[in-house]
Short mmCIF file of C-alpha atoms in Angstrom, two decimals:
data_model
loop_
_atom_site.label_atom_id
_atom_site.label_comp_id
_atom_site.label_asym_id
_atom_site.label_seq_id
_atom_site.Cartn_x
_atom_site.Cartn_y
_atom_site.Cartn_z
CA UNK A 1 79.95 89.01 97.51
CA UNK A 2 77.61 91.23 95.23
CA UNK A 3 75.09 93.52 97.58
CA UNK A 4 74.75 96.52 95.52
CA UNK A 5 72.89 97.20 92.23
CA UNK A 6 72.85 100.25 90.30
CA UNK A 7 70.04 101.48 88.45
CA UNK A 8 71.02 104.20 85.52
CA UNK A 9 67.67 106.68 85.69
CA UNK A 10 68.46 110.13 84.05
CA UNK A 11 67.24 109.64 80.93
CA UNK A 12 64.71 111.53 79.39
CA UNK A 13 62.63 108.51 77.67
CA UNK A 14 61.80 110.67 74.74
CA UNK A 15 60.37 107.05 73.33
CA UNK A 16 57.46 107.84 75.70
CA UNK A 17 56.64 111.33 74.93
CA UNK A 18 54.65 113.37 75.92
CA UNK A 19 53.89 110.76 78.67
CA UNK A 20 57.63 111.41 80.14
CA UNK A 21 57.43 114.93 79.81
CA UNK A 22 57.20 115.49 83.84
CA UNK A 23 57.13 111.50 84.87
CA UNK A 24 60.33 109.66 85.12
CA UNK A 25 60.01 106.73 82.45
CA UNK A 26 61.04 104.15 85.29
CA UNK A 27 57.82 105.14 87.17
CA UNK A 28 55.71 104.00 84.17
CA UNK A 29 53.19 101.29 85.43
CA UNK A 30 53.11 97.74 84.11
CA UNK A 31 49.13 97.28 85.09
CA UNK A 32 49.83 98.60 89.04
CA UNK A 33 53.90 98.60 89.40
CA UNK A 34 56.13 101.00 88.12
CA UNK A 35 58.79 99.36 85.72
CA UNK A 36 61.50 100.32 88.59
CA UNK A 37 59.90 98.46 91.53
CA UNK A 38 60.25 95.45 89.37
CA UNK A 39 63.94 96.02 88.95
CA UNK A 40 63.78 96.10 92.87
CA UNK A 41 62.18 93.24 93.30
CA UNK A 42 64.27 91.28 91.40
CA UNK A 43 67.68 92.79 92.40
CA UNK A 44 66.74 91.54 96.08
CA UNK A 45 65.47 88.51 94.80
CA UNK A 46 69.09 88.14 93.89
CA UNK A 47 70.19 88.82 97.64
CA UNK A 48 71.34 93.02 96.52
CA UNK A 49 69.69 95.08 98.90
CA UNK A 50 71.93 98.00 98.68
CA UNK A 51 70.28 100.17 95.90
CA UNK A 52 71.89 102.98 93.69
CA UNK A 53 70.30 105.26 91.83
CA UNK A 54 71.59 108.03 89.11
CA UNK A 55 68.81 110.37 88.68
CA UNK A 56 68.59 114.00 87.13
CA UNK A 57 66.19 116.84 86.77
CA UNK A 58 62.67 115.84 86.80
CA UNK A 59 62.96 112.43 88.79
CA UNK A 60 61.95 113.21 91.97
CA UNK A 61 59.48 110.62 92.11
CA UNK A 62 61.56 107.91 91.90
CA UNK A 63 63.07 108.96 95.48
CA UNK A 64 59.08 109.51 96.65
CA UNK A 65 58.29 106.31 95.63
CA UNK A 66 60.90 104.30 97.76
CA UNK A 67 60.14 106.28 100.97
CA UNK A 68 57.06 106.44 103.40
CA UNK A 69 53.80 108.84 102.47
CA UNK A 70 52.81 109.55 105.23
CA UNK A 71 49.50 110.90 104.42
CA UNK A 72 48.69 108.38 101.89
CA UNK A 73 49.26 105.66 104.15
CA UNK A 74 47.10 107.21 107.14
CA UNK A 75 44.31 107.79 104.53
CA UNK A 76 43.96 104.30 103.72
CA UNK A 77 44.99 102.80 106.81
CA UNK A 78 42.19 100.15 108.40
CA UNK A 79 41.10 99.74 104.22
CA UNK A 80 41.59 97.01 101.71
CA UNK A 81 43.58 99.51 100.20
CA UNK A 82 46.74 99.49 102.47
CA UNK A 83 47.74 95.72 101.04
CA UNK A 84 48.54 97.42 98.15
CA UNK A 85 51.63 98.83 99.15
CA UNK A 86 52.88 95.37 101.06
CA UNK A 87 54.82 95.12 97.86
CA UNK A 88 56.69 98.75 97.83
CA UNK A 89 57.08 98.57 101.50
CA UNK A 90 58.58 95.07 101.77
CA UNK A 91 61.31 97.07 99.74
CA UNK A 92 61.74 100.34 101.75
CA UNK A 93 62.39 97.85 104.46
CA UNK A 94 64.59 95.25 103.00
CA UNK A 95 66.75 97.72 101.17
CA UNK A 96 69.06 100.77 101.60
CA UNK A 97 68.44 103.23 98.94
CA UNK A 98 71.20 106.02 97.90
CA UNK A 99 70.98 108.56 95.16
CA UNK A 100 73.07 110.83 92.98
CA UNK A 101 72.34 113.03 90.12
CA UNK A 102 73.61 112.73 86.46
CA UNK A 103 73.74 116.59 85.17
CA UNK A 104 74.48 116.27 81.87
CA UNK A 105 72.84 112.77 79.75
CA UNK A 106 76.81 111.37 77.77
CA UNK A 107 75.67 107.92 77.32
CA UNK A 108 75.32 104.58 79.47
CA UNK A 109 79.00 104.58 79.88
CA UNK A 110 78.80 107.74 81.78
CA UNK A 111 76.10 107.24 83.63
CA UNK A 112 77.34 103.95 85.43
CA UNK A 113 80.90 106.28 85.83
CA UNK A 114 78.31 108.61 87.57
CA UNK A 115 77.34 106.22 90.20
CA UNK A 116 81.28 105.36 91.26
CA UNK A 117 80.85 107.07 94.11
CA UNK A 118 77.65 105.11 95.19
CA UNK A 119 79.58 101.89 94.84
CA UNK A 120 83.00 102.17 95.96
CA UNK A 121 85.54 99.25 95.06
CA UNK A 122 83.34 96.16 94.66
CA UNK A 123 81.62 94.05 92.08
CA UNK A 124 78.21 95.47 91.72
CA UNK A 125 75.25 94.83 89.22
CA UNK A 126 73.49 97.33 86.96
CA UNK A 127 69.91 97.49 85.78
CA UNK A 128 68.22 99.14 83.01
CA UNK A 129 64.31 99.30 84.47
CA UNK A 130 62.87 99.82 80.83
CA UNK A 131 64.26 96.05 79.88
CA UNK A 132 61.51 94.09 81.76
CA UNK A 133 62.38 90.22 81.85
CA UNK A 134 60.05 87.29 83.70
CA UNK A 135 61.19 84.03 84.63
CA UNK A 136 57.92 82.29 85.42
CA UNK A 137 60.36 78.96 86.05
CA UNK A 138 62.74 80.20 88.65
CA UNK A 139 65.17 82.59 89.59
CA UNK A 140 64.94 86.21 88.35
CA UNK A 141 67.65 87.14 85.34
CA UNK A 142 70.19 89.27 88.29
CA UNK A 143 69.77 86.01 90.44
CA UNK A 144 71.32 83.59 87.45
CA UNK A 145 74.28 86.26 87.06
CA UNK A 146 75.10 86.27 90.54
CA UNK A 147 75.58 82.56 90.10
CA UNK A 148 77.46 82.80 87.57
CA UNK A 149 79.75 85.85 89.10
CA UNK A 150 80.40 83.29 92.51
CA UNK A 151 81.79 80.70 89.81
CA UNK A 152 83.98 82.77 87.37
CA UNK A 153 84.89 86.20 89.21
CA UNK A 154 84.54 88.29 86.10
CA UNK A 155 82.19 90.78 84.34
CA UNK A 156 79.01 89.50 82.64
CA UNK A 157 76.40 91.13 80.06
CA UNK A 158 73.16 89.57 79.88
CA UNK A 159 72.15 88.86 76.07
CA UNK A 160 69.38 87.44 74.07
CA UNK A 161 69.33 86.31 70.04
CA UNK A 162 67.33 89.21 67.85
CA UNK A 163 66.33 89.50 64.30
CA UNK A 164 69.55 90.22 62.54
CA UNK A 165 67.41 93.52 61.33
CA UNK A 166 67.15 94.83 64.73
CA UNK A 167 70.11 94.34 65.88
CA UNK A 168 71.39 97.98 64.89
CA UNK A 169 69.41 98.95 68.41
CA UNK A 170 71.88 97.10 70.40
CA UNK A 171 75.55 96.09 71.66
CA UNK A 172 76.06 93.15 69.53
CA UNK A 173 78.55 90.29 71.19
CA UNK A 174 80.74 87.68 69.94
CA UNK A 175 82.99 85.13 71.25
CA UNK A 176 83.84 81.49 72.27
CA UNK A 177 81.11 79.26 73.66
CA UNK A 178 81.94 77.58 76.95
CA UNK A 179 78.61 76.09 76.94
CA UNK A 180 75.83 76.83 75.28
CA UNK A 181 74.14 79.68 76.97
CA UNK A 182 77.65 81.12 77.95
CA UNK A 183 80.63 82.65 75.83
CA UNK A 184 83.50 84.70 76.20
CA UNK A 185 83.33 87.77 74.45
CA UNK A 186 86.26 88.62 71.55
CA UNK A 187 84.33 91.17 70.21
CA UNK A 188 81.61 93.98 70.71
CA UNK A 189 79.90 96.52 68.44
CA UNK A 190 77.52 99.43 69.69
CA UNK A 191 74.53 99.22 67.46
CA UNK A 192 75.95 97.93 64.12
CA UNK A 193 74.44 98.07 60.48
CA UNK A 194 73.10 93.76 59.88
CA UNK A 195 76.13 93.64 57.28
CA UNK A 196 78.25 94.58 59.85
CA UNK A 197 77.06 92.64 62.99
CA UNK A 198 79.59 90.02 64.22
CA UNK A 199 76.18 87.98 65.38
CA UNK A 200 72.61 88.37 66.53
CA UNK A 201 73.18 87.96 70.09
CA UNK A 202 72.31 91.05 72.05
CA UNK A 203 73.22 92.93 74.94
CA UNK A 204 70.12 93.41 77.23
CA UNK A 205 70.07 95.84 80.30
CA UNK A 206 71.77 93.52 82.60
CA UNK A 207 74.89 94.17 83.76
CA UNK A 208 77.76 92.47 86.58
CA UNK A 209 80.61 94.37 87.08
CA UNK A 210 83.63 94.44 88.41
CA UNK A 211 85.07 97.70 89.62
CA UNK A 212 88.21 98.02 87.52
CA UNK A 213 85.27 99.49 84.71
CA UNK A 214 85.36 102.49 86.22
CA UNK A 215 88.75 103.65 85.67
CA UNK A 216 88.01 101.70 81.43
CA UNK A 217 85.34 103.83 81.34
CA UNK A 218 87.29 107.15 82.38
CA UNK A 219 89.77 105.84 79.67
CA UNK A 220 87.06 105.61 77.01
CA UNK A 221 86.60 108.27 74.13
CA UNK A 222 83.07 109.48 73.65
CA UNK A 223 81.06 107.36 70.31
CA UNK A 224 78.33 107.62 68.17
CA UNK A 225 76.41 111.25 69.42
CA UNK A 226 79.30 112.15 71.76
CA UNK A 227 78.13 109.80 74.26
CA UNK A 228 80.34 107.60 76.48
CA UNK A 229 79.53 103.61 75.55
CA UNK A 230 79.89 101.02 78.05
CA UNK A 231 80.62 98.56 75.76
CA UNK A 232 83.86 100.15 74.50
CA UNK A 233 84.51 99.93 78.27
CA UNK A 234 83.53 96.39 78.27
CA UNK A 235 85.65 95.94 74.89
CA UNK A 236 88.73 96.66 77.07
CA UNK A 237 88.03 94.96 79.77
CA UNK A 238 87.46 91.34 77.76
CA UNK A 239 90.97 92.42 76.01
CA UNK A 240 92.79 92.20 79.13
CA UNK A 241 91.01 89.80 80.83
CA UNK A 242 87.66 88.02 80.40
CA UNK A 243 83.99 89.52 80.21
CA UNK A 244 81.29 86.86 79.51
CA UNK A 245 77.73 87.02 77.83
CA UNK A 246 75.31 84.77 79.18
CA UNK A 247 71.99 84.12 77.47
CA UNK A 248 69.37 84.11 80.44
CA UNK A 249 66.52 82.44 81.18
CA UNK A 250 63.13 84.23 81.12
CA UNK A 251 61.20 86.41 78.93
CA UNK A 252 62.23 90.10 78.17
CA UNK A 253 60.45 92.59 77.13
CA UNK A 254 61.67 96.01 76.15
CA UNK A 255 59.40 98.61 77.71
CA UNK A 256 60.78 101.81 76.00
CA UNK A 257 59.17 100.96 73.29
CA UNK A 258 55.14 101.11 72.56
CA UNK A 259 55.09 97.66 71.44
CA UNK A 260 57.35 95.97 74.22
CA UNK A 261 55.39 97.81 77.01
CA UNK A 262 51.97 97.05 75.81
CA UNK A 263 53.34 93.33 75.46
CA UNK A 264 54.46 93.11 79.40
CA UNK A 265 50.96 94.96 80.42
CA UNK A 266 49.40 92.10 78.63
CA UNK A 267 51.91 89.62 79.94
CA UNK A 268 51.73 90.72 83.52
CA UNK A 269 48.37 91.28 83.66
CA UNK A 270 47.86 87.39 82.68
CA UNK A 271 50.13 86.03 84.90
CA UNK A 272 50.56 88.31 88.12
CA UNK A 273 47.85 90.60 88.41
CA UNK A 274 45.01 87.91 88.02
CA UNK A 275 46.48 85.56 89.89
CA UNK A 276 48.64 87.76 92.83
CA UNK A 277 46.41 90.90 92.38
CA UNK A 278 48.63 92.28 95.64
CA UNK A 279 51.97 91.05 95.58
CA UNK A 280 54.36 89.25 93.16
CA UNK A 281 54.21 85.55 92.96
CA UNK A 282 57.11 83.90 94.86
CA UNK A 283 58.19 82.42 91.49
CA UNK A 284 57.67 85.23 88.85
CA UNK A 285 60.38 87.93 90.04
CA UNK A 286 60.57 91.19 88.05
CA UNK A 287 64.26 92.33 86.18
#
C-alpha cells in the first residue's frame, strides 16, 4: 500500500516577497506551525510516514526543522516551553525523512520527475504545502484518497468547484461522474481562459500517483513558460487508462496567496490554537 508522500519545495514563492527572500515559503507559520508541518501531519494521519522532499537553494530550513536542535531543546528543557515542540517531534519520530534538490525550477511536472529517485516503483502521494485544507469532521484530505486508491488502483487529483473567473489559476478537469464527488477525467486544461474552461472544477495540490507518471512525465513536452505540466502527464495517463478527480471533504485554503493565508491564520487560530494551543486536535488534521 501507499507509505510515501512527496512534497514539491523548490519554489521560490515570489507571491510572498520579500518575506521568501531567504525563508522557504513552506516554513511560513499559520499562527505557530509552518504550512509544511501541516502537510506532515496530515500525510501520517493518512498512515505515509515515509517523507520526500525536493528542495533547492535557500531551503535549508526545511531539513532543520524536521531534525533535533539540540541547543534549543536543552535551553528550554524543564520549561512550559518544551510542549511546544510535542507536535514537530511526534513527526521526527514517526517518520523517515529523505531529501533531494531540484537545480533548475521547469514546472510541477518536473519537480515530482525530480523526486523519482526518492520513490522508486510504487504508488505514492504528493503534496503542495501552500494548499492548506481542514476537515474539522474527519479524516484529513490524503486520508480520503488513500481510500479511494485501496478501492480503484488508479491515479487521483484532488479538486474543488471555483468561480469560473478564477479558474485560469488552475488545472481545470472534466469527465464522467461515478458518483457525485467522483469522476473520471476525459479531459484536462492547465490554467485556461473562462471561455475556454471545460468546467469549474479544480485541481488542488493533492496528488495519488501511480508510478508509470514518471516515465509520462519524461515523455511530456515543456508548456506555457517552458515548464514541464503534470497535468499533460496526467492527460496521458487518463488516455490510456483511468485517472480520477475526487472532490474532498474539508476546507482549503490557498496560502500562496495574501488573502488565502490570512484566511487559514484566522481559521486556525479559531479552531486549533484556542482550543489545542499545543498540539493539533485529534479531529482537525492539517493537508
Amino acid at each position: 500500500m501507499i507509505k510515501k508522500c512527496l512534497f514539491p519545495a523548490a519554489g521560490y514563492g515570489t507571491r510572498f516577497l520579500p518575506a521568501t527572500k531567504s525563508m522557504p515559503k513552506e516554513m511560513l507559520p499559520v499562527v505557530d506551525t509552518p504550512l509544511i508541518q501541516y502537510g506532515v501531519e496530515e500525510a501520517l494521519q493518512a498512515g505515509l510516514h515515509e517523507i520526500a522532499i525536493v528542495t533547492g537553494r535557500g531551503k535549508r530550513s526545511l531539513e532543520d526543522h524536521f531534525d533535533i536542535s539540540y541547543e534549543l531543546e536543552h535551553e528550554i528543557s524543564n520549561t512550559g516551553k518544551e510542549k511546544s515542540l510535542s507536535g514537530v517531534r511526534h513527526l521526527i519520530d514517526q517518520c523517515t525523512f529523505s531529501y533531494t534538490r531540484q537545480i533548475e525550477m521547469k514546472g510541477l511536472g518536473h519537480a515530482i520527475l525530480t523526486g523519482r529517485s526518492l520513490i522508486g516503483d510504487e504508488a505514492f502521494a504528493v503534496v503542495l504545502a501552500d494548499d492548506l485544507c481542514l476537515n474539522l469532521e474527519g479524516d484529513g484530505v490524503l486520508a480520503q484518497m488513500v481510500k479511494l486508491y485501496e478501492q480503484f488502483r488508479c491515479s487521483i487529483v484532488a479538486i474543488q468547484e471555483v468561480p469560473m473567473e478564477e479558474v485560469s489559476r488552475y488545472g481545470v478537469i472534466a469527465g464522467e461522474a461515478l458518483r457525485d464527488d467522483i469522476f473520471r477525467i476525459e479531459r484536462m486544461v492547465e490554467k485556461p481562459n473562462p471561455e475556454d474552461a471545460p468546467s469549474n472544477l479544480a485541481i488542488i495540490g493533492r496528488y495519488i500517483l501511480t508510478p508509470d507518471i514518471f516515465e509520462l512525465i519524461e515523455q511530456t513536452e515543456p508548456g506555457k513558460s517552458g515548464e514541464i505540466q503534470i497535468t499533460d502527464a496526467l492527460m496521458k495517463q487518463a488516455q490510456q487508462g483511468c485517472v480520477l478527480a475526487y472532490k474532498f471533504k474539508g476546507r482549503r485554503f490557498d496560502c500562496g496567496s495574501a488573502e488565502g493565508y490570512v484566511q487559514a491564520t484566522n481559521f486556525c487560530f479559531e479552531n486549533r490554537h484556542k482550543t489545542h494551543p499545543v498540539t493539533a486536535s485529534p479531529r482537525l488534521q492539517a493537508v
